[in-house]
Amino acid sequence: MIRVQFFARYRETLGCDQDRLEWHEGLRCMDDVRVSLAGRGGPWSVLDERNLMCARNDELCSLDEPVADGDVLAFFPTVTGG
């Protein structure tokens, strides 16, 4: 099982702060998880953004970071300031 957390605008758009996915061999990296979730359609398409930030087990990472059963993942939008 993989736990996925959502922050900021993603949490607001999805109406939830986390979800759980059954891990399988098709979920090799963070991007596979992102694509799988975005594929649900509707509000989940907010995760179609490729310019997002992510973390695996509380460590910032890139979308090509490998994932494994038991991981805690997080997706959050990039922050801009001015």
PDB file of N, CA, C and O in Angstrom, residues 2-3 8-10 15-16 18-19 23 27 30 59-60 63-64 71 78 80:
ATOM      1  N   ILE A   2       0.518   2.217  -0.799  1.00  0.00           N
ATOM      2  CA  ILE A   2       1.200   3.505  -0.858  1.00  0.00           C
ATOM      3  C   ILE A   2       0.224   4.562  -0.358  1.00  0.00           C
ATOM      4  O   ILE A   2      -0.930   4.593  -0.782  1.00  0.00           O
ATOM      5  N   ARG A   3       0.682   5.406   0.543  1.00  0.00           N
ATOM      6  CA  ARG A   3      -0.149   6.533   1.008  1.00  0.00           C
ATOM      7  C   ARG A   3       0.312   7.775   0.258  1.00  0.00           C
ATOM      8  O   ARG A   3       1.510   8.052   0.181  1.00  0.00           O
ATOM      9  N   ALA A   8      -1.956  22.117  -0.285  1.00  0.00           N
ATOM     10  CA  ALA A   8      -2.296  23.416  -0.882  1.00  0.00           C
ATOM     11  C   ALA A   8      -3.436  23.270  -1.891  1.00  0.00           C
ATOM     12  O   ALA A   8      -4.452  22.659  -1.589  1.00  0.00           O
ATOM     13  N   ARG A   9      -3.252  23.820  -3.068  1.00  0.00           N
ATOM     14  CA  ARG A   9      -4.308  23.840  -4.086  1.00  0.00           C
ATOM     15  C   ARG A   9      -4.755  22.429  -4.473  1.00  0.00           C
ATOM     16  O   ARG A   9      -5.933  22.204  -4.763  1.00  0.00           O
ATOM     17  N   TYR A  10      -3.859  21.457  -4.459  1.00  0.00           N
ATOM     18  CA  TYR A  10      -4.251  20.089  -4.805  1.00  0.00           C
ATOM     19  C   TYR A  10      -5.237  19.541  -3.781  1.00  0.00           C
ATOM     20  O   TYR A  10      -6.244  18.934  -4.131  1.00  0.00           O
ATOM     21  N   GLY A  15     -10.504  17.873  -2.624  1.00  0.00           N
ATOM     22  CA  GLY A  15     -11.406  17.724  -1.493  1.00  0.00           C
ATOM     23  C   GLY A  15     -10.952  16.671  -0.497  1.00  0.00           C
ATOM     24  O   GLY A  15     -11.750  16.164   0.290  1.00  0.00           O
ATOM     25  N   CYS A  16      -9.672  16.328  -0.535  1.00  0.00           N
ATOM     26  CA  CYS A  16      -9.115  15.364   0.424  1.00  0.00           C
ATOM     27  C   CYS A  16      -7.634  15.661   0.594  1.00  0.00           C
ATOM     28  O   CYS A  16      -7.008  16.271  -0.264  1.00  0.00           O
ATOM     29  N   GLN A  18      -5.439  13.097   1.520  1.00  0.00           N
ATOM     30  CA  GLN A  18      -4.652  11.904   1.250  1.00  0.00           C
ATOM     31  C   GLN A  18      -5.499  10.822   0.611  1.00  0.00           C
ATOM     32  O   GLN A  18      -6.728  10.869   0.636  1.00  0.00           O
ATOM     33  N   ASP A  19      -4.811   9.854   0.038  1.00  0.00           N
ATOM     34  CA  ASP A  19      -5.459   8.702  -0.571  1.00  0.00           C
ATOM     35  C   ASP A  19      -4.499   7.527  -0.415  1.00  0.00           C
ATOM     36  O   ASP A  19      -3.324   7.720  -0.085  1.00  0.00           O
ATOM     37  N   TRP A  23      -0.012  -0.863  -4.115  1.00  0.00           N
ATOM     38  CA  TRP A  23       1.202  -0.856  -4.902  1.00  0.00           C
ATOM     39  C   TRP A  23       1.184  -2.036  -5.860  1.00  0.00           C
ATOM     40  O   TRP A  23       0.721  -3.134  -5.532  1.00  0.00           O
ATOM     41  N   LEU A  27       3.641   0.758 -10.870  1.00  0.00           N
ATOM     42  CA  LEU A  27       3.952   2.006 -10.169  1.00  0.00           C
ATOM     43  C   LEU A  27       5.431   2.004  -9.828  1.00  0.00           C
ATOM     44  O   LEU A  27       5.834   1.753  -8.711  1.00  0.00           O
ATOM     45  N   MET A  30       7.505   8.061  -9.096  1.00  0.00           N
ATOM     46  CA  MET A  30       6.542   9.094  -8.706  1.00  0.00           C
ATOM     47  C   MET A  30       5.652   9.492  -9.875  1.00  0.00           C
ATOM     48  O   MET A  30       4.458   9.705  -9.710  1.00  0.00           O
ATOM     49  N   GLU A  59      11.138  13.323   1.922  1.00  0.00           N
ATOM     50  CA  GLU A  59      12.317  13.882   1.243  1.00  0.00           C
ATOM     51  C   GLU A  59      11.884  14.383  -0.131  1.00  0.00           C
ATOM     52  O   GLU A  59      11.296  13.621  -0.912  1.00  0.00           O
ATOM     53  N   LEU A  60      12.176  15.659  -0.432  1.00  0.00           N
ATOM     54  CA  LEU A  60      11.874  16.172  -1.763  1.00  0.00           C
ATOM     55  C   LEU A  60      12.549  15.294  -2.802  1.00  0.00           C
ATOM     56  O   LEU A  60      13.656  14.803  -2.589  1.00  0.00           O
ATOM     57  N   LEU A  63      10.165  13.526 -10.235  1.00  0.00           N
ATOM     58  CA  LEU A  63       9.140  12.594 -10.694  1.00  0.00           C
ATOM     59  C   LEU A  63       9.705  11.239 -11.109  1.00  0.00           C
ATOM     60  O   LEU A  63       8.961  10.268 -11.200  1.00  0.00           O
ATOM     61  N   ASP A  64      11.017  11.142 -11.327  1.00  0.00           N
ATOM     62  CA  ASP A  64      11.588   9.849 -11.696  1.00  0.00           C
ATOM     63  C   ASP A  64      12.078   9.045 -10.483  1.00  0.00           C
ATOM     64  O   ASP A  64      12.647   7.969 -10.627  1.00  0.00           O
ATOM     65  N   ASP A  71       5.624   3.158   0.923  1.00  0.00           N
ATOM     66  CA  ASP A  71       6.063   4.551   0.851  1.00  0.00           C
ATOM     67  C   ASP A  71       4.932   5.520   1.193  1.00  0.00           C
ATOM     68  O   ASP A  71       3.754   5.214   1.008  1.00  0.00           O
ATOM     69  N   THR A  78       4.033  24.031  -7.141  1.00  0.00           N
ATOM     70  CA  THR A  78       5.188  24.895  -6.935  1.00  0.00           C
ATOM     71  C   THR A  78       4.722  26.205  -6.345  1.00  0.00           C
ATOM     72  O   THR A  78       3.579  26.618  -6.518  1.00  0.00           O
ATOM     73  N   THR A  80       5.354  30.294  -6.014  1.00  0.00           N
ATOM     74  CA  THR A  80       6.028  31.438  -6.609  1.00  0.00           C
ATOM     75  C   THR A  80       5.823  32.634  -5.696  1.00  0.00           C
ATOM     76  O   THR A  80       4.840  32.720  -4.964  1.00  0.00           O
TER      77      THR A  80
END
